[in-house]
Short mmCIF file of N, CA and C in Angstrom, two decimals:
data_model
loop_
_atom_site.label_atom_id
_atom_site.label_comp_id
_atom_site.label_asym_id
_atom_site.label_seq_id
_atom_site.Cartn_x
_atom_site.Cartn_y
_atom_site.Cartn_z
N UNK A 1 -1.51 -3.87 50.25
CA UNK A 1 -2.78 -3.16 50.23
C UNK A 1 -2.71 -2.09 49.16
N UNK A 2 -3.89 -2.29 48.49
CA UNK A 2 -4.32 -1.27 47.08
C UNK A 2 -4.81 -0.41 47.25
N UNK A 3 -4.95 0.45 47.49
CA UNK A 3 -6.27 1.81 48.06
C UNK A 3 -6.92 1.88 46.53
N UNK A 4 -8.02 2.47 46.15
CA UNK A 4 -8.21 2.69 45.42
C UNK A 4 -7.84 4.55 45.08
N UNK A 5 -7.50 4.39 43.60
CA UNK A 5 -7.40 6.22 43.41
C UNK A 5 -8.67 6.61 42.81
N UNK A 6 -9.33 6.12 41.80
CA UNK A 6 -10.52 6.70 41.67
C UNK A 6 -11.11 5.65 40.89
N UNK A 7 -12.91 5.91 41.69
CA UNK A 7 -13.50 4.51 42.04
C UNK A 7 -14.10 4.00 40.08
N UNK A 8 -14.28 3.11 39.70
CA UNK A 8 -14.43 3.08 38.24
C UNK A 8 -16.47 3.19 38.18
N UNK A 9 -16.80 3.08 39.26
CA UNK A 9 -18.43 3.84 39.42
C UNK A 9 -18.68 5.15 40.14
N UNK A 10 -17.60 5.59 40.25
CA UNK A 10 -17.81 6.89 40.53
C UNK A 10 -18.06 6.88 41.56
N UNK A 11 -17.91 6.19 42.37
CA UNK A 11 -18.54 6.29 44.24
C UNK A 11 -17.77 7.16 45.06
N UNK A 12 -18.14 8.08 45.58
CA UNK A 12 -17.29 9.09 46.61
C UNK A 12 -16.53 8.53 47.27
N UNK A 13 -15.37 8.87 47.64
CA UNK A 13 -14.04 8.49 47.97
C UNK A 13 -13.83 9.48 48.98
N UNK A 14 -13.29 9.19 50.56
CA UNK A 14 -12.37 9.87 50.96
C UNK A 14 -11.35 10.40 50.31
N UNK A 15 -10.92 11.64 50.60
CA UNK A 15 -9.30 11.98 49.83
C UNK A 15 -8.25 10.65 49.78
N UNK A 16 -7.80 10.30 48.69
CA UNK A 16 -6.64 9.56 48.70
C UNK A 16 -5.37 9.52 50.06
N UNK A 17 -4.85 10.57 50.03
CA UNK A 17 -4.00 10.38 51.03
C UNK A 17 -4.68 9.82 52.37
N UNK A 18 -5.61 9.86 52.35
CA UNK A 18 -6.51 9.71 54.02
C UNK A 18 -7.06 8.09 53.86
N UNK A 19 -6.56 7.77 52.85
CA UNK A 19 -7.04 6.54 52.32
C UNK A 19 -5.87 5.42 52.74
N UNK A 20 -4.93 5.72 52.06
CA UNK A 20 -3.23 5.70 52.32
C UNK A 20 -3.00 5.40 53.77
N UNK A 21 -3.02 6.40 54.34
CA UNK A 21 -3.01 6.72 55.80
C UNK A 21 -3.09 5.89 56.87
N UNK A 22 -4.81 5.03 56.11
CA UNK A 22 -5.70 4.21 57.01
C UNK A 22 -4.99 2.81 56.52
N UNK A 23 -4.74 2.35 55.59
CA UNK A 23 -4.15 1.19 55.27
C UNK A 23 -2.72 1.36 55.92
N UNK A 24 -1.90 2.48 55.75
CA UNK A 24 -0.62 2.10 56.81
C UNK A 24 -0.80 1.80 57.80
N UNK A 25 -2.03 2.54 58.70
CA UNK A 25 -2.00 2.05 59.85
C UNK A 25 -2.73 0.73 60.05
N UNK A 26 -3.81 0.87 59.56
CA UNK A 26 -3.89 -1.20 59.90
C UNK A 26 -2.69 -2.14 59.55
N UNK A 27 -1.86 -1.78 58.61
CA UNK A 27 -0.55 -2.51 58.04
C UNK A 27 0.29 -2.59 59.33
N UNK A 28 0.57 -1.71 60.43
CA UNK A 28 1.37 -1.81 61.04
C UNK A 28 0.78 -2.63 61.85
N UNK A 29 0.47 -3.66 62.37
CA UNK A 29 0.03 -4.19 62.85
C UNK A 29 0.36 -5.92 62.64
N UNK A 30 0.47 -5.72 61.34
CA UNK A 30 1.14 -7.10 60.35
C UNK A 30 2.72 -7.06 60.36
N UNK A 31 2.98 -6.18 60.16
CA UNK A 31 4.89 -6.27 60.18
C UNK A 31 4.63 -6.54 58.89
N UNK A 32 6.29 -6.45 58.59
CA UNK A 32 6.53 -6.84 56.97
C UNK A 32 6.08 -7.78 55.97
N UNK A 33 4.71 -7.97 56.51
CA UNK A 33 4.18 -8.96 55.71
C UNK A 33 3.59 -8.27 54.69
N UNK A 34 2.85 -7.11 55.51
CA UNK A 34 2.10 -6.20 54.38
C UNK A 34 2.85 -4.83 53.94
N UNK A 35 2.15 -4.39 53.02
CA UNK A 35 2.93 -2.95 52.42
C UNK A 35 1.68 -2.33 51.64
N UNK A 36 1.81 -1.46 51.75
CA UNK A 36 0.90 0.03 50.94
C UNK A 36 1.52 0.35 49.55
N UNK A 37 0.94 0.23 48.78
CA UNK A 37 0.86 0.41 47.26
C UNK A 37 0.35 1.55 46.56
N UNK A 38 0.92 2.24 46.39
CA UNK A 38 0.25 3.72 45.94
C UNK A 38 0.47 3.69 44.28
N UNK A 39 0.40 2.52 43.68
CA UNK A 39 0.52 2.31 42.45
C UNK A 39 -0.54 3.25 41.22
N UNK A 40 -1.74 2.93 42.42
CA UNK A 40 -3.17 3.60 41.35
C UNK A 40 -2.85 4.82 41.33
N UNK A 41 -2.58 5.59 42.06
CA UNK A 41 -2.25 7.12 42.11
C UNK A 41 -1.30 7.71 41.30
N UNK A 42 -0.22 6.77 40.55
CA UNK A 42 0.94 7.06 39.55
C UNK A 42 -0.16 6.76 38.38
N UNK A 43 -0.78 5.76 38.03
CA UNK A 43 -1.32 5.43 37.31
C UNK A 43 -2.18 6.48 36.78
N UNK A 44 -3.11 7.11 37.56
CA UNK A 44 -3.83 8.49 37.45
C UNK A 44 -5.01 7.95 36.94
N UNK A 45 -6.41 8.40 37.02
CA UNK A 45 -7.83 8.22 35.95
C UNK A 45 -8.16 7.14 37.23
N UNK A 46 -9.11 6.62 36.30
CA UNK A 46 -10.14 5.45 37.13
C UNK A 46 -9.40 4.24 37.06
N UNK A 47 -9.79 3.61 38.83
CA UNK A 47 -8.80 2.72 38.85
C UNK A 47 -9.64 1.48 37.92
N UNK A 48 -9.11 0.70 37.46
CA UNK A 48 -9.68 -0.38 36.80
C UNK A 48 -8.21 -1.95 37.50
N UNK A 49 -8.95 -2.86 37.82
CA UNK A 49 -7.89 -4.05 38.66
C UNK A 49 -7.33 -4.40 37.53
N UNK A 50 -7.21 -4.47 36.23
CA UNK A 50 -6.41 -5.48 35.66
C UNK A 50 -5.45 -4.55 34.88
N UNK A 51 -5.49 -3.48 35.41
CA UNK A 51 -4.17 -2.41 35.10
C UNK A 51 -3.48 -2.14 36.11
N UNK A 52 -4.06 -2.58 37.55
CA UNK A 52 -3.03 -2.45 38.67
C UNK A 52 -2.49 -3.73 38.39
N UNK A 53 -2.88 -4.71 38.11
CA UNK A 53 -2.21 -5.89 38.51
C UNK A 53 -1.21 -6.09 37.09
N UNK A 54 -1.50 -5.21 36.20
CA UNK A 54 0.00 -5.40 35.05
C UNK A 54 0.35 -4.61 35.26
N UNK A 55 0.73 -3.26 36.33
CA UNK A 55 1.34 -2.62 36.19
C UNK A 55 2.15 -3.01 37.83
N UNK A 56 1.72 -3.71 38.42
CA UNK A 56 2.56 -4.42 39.61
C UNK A 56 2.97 -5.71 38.98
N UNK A 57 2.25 -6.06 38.34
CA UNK A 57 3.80 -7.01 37.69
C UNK A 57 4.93 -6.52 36.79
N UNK A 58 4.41 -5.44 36.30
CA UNK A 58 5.91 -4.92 35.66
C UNK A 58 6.71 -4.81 36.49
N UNK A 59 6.21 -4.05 37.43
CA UNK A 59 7.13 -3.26 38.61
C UNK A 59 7.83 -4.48 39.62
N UNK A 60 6.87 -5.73 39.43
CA UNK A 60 7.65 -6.27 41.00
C UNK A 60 7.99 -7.65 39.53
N UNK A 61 8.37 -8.21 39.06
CA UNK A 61 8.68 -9.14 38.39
C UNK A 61 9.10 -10.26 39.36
N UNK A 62 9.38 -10.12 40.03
CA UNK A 62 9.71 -11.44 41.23
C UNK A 62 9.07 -12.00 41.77
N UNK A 63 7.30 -11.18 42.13
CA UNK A 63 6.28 -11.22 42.82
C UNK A 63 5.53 -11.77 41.86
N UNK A 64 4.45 -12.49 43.09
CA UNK A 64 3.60 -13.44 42.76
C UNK A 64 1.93 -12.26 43.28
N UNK A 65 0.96 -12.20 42.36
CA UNK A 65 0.38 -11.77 43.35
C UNK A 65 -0.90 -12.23 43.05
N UNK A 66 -2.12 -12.35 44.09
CA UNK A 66 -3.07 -12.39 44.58
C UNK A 66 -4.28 -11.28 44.58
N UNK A 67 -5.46 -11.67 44.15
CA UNK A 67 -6.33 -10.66 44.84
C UNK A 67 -7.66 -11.41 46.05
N UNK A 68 -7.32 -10.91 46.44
CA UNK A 68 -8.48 -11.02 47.56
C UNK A 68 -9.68 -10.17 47.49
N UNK A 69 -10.75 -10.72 47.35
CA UNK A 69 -12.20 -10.48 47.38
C UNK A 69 -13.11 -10.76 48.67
N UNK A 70 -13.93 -10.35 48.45
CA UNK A 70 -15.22 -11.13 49.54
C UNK A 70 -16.21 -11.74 48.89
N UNK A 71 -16.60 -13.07 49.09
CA UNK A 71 -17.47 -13.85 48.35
C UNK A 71 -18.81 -13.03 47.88
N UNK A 72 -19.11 -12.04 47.94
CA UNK A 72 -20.22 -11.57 47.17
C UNK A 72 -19.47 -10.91 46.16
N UNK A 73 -18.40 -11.01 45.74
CA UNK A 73 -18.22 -10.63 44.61
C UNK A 73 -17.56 -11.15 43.72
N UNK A 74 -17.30 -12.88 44.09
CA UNK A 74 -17.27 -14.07 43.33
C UNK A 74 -18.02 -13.95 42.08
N UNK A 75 -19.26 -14.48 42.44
CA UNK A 75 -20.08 -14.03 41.23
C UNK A 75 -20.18 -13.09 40.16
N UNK A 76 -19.67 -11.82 40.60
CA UNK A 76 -19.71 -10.38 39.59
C UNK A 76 -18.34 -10.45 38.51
N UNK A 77 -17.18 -11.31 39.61
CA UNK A 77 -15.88 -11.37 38.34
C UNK A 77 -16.18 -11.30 36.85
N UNK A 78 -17.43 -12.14 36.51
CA UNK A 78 -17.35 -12.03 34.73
C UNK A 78 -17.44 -10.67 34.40
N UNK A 79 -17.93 -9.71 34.99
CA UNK A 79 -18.44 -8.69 34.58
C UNK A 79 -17.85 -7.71 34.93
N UNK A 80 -16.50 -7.88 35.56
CA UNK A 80 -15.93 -6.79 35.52
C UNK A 80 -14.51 -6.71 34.10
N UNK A 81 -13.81 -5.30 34.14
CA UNK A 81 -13.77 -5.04 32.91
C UNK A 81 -12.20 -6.17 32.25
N UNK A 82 -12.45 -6.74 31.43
CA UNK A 82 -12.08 -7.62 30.85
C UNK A 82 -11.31 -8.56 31.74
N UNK A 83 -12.41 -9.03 32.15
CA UNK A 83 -12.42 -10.29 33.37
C UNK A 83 -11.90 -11.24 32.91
N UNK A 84 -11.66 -11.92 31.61
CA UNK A 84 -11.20 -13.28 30.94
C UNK A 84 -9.36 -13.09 31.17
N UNK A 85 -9.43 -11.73 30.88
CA UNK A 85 -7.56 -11.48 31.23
C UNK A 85 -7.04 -11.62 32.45
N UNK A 86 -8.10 -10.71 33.48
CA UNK A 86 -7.37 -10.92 35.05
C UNK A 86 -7.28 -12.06 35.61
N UNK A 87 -8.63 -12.95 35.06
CA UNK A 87 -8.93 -14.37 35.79
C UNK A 87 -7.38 -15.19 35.24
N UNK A 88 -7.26 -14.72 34.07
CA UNK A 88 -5.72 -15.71 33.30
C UNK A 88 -4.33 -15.11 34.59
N UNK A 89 -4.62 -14.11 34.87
CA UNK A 89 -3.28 -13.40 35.21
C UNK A 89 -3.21 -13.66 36.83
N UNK A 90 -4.08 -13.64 37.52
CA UNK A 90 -4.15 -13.52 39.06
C UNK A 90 -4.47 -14.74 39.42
N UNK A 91 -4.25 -14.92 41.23
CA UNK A 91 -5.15 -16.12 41.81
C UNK A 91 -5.92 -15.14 42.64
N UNK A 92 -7.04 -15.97 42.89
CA UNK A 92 -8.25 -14.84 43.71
C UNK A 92 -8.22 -15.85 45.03
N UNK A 93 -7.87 -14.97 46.16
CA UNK A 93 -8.33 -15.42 47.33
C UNK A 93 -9.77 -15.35 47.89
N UNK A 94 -10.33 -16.14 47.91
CA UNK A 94 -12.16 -15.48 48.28
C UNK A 94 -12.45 -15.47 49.81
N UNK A 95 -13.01 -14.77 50.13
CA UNK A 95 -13.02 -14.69 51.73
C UNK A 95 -14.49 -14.85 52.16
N UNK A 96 -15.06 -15.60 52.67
CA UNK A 96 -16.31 -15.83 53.40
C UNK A 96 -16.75 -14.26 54.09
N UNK A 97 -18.28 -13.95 53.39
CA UNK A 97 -19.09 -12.32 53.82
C UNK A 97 -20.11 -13.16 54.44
N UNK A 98 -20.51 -12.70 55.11
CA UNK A 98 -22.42 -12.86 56.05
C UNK A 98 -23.21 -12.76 54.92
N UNK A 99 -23.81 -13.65 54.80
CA UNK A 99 -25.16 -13.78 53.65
C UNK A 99 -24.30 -13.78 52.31
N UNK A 100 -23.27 -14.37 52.00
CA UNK A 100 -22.26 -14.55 50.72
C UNK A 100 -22.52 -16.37 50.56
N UNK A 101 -21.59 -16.61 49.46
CA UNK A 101 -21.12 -18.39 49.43
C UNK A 101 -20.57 -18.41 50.96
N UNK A 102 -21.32 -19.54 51.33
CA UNK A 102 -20.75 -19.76 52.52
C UNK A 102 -19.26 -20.96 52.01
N UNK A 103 -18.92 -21.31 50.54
CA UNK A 103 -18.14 -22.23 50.77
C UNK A 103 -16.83 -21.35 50.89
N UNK A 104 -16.73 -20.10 51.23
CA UNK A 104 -15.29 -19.90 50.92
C UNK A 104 -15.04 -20.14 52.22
N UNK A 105 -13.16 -20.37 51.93
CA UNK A 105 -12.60 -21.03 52.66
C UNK A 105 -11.98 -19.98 54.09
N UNK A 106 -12.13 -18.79 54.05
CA UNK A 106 -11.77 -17.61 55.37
C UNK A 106 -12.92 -17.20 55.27
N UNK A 107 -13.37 -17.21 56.81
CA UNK A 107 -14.37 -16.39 57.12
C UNK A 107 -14.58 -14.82 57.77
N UNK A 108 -15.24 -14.05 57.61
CA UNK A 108 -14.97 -12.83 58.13
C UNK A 108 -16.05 -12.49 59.35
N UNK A 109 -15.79 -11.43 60.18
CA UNK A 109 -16.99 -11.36 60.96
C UNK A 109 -18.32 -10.11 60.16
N UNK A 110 -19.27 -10.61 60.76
CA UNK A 110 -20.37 -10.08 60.18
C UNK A 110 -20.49 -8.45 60.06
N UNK A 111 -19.23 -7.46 59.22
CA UNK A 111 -19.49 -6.48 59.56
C UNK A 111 -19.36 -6.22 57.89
N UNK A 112 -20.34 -4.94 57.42
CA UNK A 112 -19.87 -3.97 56.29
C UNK A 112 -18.94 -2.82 56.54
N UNK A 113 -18.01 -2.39 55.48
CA UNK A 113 -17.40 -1.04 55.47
C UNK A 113 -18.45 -0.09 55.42
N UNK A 114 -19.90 -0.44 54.74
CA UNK A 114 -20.82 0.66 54.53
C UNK A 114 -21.72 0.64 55.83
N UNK A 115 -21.71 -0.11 56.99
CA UNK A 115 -22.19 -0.40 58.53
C UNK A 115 -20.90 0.89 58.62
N UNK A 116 -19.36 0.68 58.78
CA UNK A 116 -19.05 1.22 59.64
C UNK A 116 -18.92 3.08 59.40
N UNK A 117 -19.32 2.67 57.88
CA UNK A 117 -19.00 4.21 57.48
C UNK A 117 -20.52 5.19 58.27
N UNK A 118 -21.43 4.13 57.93
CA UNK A 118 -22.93 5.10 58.58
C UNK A 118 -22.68 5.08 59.76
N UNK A 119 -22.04 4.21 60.79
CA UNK A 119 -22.09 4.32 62.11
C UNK A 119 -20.98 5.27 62.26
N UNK A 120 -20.43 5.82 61.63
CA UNK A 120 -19.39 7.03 61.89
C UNK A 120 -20.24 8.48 61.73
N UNK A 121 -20.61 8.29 60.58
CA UNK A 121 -21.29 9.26 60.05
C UNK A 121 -22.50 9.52 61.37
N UNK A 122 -22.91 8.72 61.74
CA UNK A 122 -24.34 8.72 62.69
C UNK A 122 -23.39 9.02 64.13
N UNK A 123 -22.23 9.45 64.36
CA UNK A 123 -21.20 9.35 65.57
C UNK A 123 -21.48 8.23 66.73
N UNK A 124 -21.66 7.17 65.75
CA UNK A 124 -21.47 5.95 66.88
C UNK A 124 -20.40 5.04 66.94
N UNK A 125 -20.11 4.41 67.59
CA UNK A 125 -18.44 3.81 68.09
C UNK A 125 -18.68 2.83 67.36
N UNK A 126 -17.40 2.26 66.49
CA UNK A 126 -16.76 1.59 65.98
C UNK A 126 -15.71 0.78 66.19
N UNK A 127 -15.53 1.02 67.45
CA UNK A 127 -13.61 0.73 67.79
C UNK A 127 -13.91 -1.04 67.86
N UNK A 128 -15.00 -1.60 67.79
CA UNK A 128 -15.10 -3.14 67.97
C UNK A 128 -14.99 -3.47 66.57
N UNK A 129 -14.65 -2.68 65.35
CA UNK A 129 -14.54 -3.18 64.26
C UNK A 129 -13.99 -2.56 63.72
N UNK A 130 -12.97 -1.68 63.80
CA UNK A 130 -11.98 -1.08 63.41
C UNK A 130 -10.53 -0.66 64.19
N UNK A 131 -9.48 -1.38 63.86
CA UNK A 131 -8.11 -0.94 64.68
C UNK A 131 -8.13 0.35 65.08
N UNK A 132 -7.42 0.30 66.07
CA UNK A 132 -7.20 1.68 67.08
C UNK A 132 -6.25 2.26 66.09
N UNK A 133 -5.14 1.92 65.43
CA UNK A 133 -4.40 2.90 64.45
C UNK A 133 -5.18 3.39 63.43
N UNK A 134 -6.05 2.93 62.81
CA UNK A 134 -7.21 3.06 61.47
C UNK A 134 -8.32 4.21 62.53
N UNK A 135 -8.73 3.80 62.98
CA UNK A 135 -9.67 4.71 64.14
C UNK A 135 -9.02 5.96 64.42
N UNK A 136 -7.48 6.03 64.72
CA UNK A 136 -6.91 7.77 64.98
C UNK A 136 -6.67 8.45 63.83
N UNK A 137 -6.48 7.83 62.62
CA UNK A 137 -6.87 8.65 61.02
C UNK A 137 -7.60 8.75 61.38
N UNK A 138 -8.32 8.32 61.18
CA UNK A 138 -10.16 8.66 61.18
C UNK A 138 -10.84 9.50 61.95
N UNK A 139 -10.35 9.79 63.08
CA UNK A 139 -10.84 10.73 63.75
C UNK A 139 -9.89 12.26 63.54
N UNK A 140 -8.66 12.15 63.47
CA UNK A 140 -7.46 13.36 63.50
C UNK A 140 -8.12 14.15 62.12
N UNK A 141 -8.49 13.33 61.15
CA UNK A 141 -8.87 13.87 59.86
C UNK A 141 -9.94 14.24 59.72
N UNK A 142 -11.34 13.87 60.65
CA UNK A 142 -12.58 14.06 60.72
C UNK A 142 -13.36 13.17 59.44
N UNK A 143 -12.59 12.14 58.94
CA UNK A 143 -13.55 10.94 57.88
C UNK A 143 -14.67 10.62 58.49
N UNK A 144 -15.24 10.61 57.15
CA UNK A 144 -16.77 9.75 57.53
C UNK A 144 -18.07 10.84 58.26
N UNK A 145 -18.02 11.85 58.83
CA UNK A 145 -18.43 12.18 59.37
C UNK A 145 -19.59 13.01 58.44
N UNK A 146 -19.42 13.56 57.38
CA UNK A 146 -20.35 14.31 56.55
C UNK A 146 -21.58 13.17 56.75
N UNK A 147 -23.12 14.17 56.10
CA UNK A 147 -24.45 13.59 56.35
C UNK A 147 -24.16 12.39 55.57
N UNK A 148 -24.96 11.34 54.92
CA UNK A 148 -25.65 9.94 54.68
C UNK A 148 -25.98 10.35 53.35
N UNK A 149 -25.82 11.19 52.61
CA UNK A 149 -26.32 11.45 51.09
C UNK A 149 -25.23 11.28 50.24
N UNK A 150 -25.16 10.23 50.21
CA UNK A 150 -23.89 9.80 49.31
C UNK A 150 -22.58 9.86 49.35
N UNK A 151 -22.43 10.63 50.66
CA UNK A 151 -20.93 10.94 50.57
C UNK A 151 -19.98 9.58 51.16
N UNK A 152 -20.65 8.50 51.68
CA UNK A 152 -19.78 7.54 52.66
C UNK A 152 -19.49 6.75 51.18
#
């Protein structure tokens, strides 16, 4: 797991570390399958994917790696920033979204991060779509909770 360090449209971000935080704890849950990557944060500036992914292949040379998407953003790959290189360098896992290509091959359940961020923000329960370890960041830190004007 990649957190992002800073978003390349400028979209408000929880603090990094609180970001971190929330991916360890859904990670624990996987066992050593998964791991937290704080790569973008050495990196520093706006994250852009096809500088994390050469700068995790420098670093892991043994590793094979993957990105995983959600099928609504199949389509946008050309257009992100020099898309002809990452598409050469990565395999993309695509994951089936609600109202996306329905051909991808994992499906997800019908929820947005931007559903669960307003339903935080609006103090309504989440725990049916968010792990109980991800849920006690989230609350110990007080995320999400500022008004609906851009900050989620």
């Amino acid at each position: 797991l990649v957190p992002c360090f800073q978003h390349a449209f400028d979209k408000a971000l929880e603090p990094f570390e609180h970001r971190v935080a929330m991916c360890e704890a859904m990670g624990k849950g996987l066992g050593s399958r998964v791991r937290v990557e704080t790569i973008e944060a050495e990196l520093g500036g706006i994250s852009r994917t096809l500088v994390t992914v050469k700068a995790l292949r420098a670093a892991y040379p043994e590793h094979r790696f993957s990105l995983m998407i959600g099928s609504d953003l199949k389509s946008e790959r050309q257009s992100w920033y020099r898309a002809d290189e990452l598409i050469a360098l990565i395999d993309f896992i695509v994951v089936g979204r609600a109202g996306a290509d329905p051909s991808a091959g994992v499906a997800m359940p019908a929820v947005s991060s931007t559903e669960v961020r307003q339903r935080l923000a609006a103090g309504q329960p989440v725990d049916a779509f968010v792990p109980k370890g991800v849920l006690t960041v989230i609350e110990q830190a007080g995320l999400y909770r500022r008004a609906l004007q851009g900050a989620l």
